[in-house]
CSV table of C-alpha atoms in Angstrom, one decimal:
chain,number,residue,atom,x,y,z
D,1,UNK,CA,171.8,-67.8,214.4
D,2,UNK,CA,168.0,-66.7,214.7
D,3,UNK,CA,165.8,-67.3,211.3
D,4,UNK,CA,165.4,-63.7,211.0
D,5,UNK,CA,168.9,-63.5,210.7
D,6,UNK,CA,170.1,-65.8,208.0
D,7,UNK,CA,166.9,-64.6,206.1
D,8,UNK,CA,168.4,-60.3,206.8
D,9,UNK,CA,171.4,-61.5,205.1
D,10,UNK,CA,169.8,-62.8,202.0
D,11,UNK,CA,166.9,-59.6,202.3
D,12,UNK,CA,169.7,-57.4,202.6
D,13,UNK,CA,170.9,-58.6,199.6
D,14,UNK,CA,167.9,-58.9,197.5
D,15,UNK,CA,166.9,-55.0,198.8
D,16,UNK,CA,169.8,-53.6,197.6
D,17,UNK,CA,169.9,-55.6,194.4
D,18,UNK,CA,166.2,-54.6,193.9
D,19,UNK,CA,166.6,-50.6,195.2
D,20,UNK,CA,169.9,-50.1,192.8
D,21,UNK,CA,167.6,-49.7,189.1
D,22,UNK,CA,165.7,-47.4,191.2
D,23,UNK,CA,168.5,-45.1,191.7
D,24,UNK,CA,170.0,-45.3,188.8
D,25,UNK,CA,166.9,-44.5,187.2
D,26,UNK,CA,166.2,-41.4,189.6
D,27,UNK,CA,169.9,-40.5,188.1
D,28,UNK,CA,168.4,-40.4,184.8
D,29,UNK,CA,165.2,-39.1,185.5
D,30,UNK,CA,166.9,-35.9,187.0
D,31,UNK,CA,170.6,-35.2,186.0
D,32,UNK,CA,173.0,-33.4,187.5
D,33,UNK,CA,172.5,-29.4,187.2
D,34,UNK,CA,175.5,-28.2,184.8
D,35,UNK,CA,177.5,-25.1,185.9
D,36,UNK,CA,176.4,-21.9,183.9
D,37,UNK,CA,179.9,-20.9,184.0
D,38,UNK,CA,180.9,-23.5,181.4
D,39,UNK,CA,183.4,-22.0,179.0
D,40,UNK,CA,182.0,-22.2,175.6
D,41,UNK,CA,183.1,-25.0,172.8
D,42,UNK,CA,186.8,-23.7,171.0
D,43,UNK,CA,184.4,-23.5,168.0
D,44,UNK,CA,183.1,-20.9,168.9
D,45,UNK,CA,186.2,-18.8,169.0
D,46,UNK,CA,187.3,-20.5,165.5
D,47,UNK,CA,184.0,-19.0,163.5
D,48,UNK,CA,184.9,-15.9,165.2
D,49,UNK,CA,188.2,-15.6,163.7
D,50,UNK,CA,187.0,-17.2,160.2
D,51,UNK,CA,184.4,-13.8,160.5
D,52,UNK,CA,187.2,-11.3,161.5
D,53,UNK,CA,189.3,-12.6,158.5
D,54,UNK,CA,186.3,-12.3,156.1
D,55,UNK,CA,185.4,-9.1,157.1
D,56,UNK,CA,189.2,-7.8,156.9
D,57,UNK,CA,189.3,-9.2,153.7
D,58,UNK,CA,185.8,-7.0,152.6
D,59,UNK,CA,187.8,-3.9,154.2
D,60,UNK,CA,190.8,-4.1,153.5
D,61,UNK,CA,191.8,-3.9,150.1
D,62,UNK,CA,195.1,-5.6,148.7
D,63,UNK,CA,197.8,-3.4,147.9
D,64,UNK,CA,198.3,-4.5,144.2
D,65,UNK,CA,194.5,-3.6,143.9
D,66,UNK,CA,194.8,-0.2,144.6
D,67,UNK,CA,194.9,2.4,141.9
D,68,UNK,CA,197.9,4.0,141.3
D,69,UNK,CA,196.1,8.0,142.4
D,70,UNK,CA,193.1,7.4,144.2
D,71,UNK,CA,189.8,8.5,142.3
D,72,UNK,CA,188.9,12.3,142.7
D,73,UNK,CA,186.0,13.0,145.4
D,74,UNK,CA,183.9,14.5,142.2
D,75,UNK,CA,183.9,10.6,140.8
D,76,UNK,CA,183.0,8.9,144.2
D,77,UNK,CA,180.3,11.0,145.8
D,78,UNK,CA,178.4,12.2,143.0
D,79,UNK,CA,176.7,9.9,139.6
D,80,UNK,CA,177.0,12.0,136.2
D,81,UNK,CA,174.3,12.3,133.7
D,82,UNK,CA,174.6,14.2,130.5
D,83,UNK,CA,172.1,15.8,128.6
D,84,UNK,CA,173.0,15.9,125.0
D,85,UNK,CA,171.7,18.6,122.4
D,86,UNK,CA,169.7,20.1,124.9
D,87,UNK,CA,167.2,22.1,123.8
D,88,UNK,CA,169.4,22.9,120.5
D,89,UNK,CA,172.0,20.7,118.6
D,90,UNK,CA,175.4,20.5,120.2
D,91,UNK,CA,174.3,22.0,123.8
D,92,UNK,CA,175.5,19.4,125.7
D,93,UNK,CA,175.2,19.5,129.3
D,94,UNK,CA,176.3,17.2,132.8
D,95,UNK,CA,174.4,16.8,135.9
D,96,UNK,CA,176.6,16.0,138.5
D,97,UNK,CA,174.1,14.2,141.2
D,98,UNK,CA,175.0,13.8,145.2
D,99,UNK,CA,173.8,11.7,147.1
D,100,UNK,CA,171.7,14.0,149.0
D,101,UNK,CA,170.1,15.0,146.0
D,102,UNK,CA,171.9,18.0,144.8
D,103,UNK,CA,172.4,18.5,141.4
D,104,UNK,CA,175.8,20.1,140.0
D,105,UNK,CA,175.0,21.6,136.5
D,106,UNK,CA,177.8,22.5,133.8
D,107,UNK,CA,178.9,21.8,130.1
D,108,UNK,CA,179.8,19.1,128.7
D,109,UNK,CA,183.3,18.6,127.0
D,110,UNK,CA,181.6,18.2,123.8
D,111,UNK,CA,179.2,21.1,123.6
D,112,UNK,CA,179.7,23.6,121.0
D,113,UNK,CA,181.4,26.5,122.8
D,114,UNK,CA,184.3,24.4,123.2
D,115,UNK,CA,185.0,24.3,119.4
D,116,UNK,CA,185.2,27.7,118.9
D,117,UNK,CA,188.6,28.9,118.9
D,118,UNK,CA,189.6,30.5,121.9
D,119,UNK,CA,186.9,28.8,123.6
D,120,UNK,CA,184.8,30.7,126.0
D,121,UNK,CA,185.8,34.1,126.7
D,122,UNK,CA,182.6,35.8,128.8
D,123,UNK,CA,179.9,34.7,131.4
D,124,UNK,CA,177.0,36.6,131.7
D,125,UNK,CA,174.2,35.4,134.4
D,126,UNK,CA,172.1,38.4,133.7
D,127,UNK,CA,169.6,36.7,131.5
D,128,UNK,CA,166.0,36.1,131.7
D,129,UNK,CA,164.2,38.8,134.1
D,130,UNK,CA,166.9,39.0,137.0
D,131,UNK,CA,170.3,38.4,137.3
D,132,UNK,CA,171.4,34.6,138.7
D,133,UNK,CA,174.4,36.0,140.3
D,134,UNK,CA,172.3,38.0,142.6
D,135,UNK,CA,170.5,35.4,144.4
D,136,UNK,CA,171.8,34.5,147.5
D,137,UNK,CA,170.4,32.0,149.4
D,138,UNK,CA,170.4,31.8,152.8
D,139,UNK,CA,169.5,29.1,156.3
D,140,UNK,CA,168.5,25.5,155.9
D,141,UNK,CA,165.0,26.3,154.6
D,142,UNK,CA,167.2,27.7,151.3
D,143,UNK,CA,165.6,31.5,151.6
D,144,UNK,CA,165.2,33.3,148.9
D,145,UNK,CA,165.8,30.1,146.3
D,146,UNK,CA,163.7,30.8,143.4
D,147,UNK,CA,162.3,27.4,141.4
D,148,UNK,CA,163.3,27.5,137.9
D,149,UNK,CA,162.3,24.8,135.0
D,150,UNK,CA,164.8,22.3,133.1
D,151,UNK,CA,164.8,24.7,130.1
D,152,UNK,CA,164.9,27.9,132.5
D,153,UNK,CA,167.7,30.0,131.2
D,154,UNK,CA,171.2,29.8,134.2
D,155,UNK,CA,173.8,32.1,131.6
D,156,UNK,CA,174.7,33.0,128.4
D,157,UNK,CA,178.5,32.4,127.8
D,158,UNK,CA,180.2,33.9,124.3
D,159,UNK,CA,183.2,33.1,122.5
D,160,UNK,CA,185.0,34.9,120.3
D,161,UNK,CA,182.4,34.7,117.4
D,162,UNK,CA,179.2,33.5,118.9
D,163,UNK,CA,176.9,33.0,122.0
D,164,UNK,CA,175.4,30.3,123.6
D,165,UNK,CA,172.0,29.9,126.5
D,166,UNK,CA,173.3,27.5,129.3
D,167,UNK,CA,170.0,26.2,130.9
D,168,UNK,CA,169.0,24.0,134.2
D,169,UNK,CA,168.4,21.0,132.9
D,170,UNK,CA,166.9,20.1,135.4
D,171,UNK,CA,163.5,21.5,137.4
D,172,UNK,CA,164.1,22.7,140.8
D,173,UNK,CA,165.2,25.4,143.4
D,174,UNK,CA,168.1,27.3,142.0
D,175,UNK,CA,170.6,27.2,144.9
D,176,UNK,CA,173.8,29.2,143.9
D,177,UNK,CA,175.5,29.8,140.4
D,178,UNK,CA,179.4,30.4,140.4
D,179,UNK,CA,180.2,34.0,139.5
D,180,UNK,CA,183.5,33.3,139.4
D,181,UNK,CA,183.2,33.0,136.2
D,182,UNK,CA,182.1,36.3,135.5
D,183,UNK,CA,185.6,37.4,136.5
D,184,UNK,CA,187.0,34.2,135.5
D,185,UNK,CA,185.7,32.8,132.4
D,186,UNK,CA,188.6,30.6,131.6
D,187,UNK,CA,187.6,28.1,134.0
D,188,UNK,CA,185.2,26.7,132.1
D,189,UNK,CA,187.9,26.1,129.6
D,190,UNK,CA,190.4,24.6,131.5
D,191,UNK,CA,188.0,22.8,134.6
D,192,UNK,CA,184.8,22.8,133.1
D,193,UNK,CA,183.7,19.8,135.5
D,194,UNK,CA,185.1,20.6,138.6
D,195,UNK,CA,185.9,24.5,139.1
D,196,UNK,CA,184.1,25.7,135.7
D,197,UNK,CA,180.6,24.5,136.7
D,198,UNK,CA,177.6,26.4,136.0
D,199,UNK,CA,175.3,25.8,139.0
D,200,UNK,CA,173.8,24.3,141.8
D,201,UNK,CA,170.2,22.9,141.6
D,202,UNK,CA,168.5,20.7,144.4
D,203,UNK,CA,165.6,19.4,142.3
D,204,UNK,CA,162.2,17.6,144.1
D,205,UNK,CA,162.6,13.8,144.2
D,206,UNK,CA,160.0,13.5,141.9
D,207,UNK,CA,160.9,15.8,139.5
D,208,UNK,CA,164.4,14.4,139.4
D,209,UNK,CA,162.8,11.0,138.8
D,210,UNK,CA,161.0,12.7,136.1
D,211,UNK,CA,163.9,14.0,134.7
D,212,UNK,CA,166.1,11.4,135.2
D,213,UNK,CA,164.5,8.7,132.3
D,214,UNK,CA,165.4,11.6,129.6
D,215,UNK,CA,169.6,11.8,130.6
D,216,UNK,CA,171.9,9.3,129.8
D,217,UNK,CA,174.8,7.8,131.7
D,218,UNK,CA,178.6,8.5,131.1
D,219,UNK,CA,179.0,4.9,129.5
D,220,UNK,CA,175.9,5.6,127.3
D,221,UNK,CA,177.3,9.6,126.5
D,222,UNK,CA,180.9,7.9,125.0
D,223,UNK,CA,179.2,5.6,123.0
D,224,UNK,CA,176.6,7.8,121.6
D,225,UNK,CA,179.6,11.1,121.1
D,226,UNK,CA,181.7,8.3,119.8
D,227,UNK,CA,179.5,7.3,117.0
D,228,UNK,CA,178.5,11.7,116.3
D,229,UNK,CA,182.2,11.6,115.6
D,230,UNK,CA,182.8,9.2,113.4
């Protein structure tokens, strides 16, 4: 055995023992690549599920939450105002606002005409200088809609012993008044709210902001009716 060979053994030895932190640090230096078609962690999936359930719960009501008869679409998609003793004492009127701004327009339960016995018996929407019924309004653009004030005059309705002015309320373009009632009266009677309004208004977003601070809500209306009463 040559020098160089019994000193290969022991180089051999010390070169591998020497190169082996190299590698290993090379190893750490530059990990592996990871596959990019690595399913994702099963918590993932579980917040998905905890969102699905949440949101059901949001959506879906519980059945012994439900009413009894679901609410009328005349309670859901529009917000009532009233405007009590309007212009005189005892003229109360609603305003029945959409969402898109229109403005229903009718009397109140507790206006004046209701007290009379028989209640109303005659509509009349020739008041002022034309006659409401005769405006017909026509397109998108609302042709031929003529802007009226919040104490503009809409129809005089009469009981049996007296006459009363039903007004706008509110100030904007006079869309369409129900004439109807000019054949059928007794709908104001028996459906004021629903078949027996008045008119339709769609009033400029700043006038109905305007107009807006001098109505009252429905819980505000019971309260102050409820105290007139007594």
């Amino acid at each position: 055995m040559t020098e160089a060979d019994g000193d290969g053994d022991g180089t051999t030895s010390d070169a591998t023992n020497f190169n082996l932190p190299e590698t290993q640090n090379q190893n750490q230096e530059n990990p592996p690549p990871q596959s990019c078609s690595s399913s994702p962690p099963s918590t993932t999936i579980g917040d998905h599920d905890e969102e699905e359930e949440q949101l059901k719960k949001l959506l879906v009501p519980k059945l012994e939450q439900l009413p009894l008869t679901p609410p009328p679409a005349i309670e859901t998609n529009f917000v009532t105002y009233y405007a009590p003793d309007f212009m005189k004492p005892g003229h109360d009127q609603y305003v029945r606002r959409h969402a898109n701004g229109l403005c229903i327009v009718g009397l109140a339960s507790t206006h004046l005409a209701f007290k009379d016995q028989g209640g109303i018996t005659a509509v009349d929407f020739n008041v002022g200088k034309s006659d409401r019924s005769g405006i017909k309004v026509t397109g998108k653009r609302k042709k031929n809609a003529q802007h009226f004030e919040s104490n503009t005059a809409l129809c005089k309705v009469s009981t049996k012993d007296s006459s009363y002015i039903v007004r706008c309320c509110v100030k904007g373009s006079l869309l369409e008044v129900n004439d109807r009632l000019v054949k059928q009266p007794g709908l104001i009677n028996s459906s004021a709210d629903r078949e027996g309004y008045i008119a339709i208004i769609m009033p400029k977003p700043g006038d109905w902001r305007k107009m807006e601070a001098s109505l009252v809500g429905a819980e505000e209306y019971k309260k102050l009716r409820l105290t007139t009463t007594e």
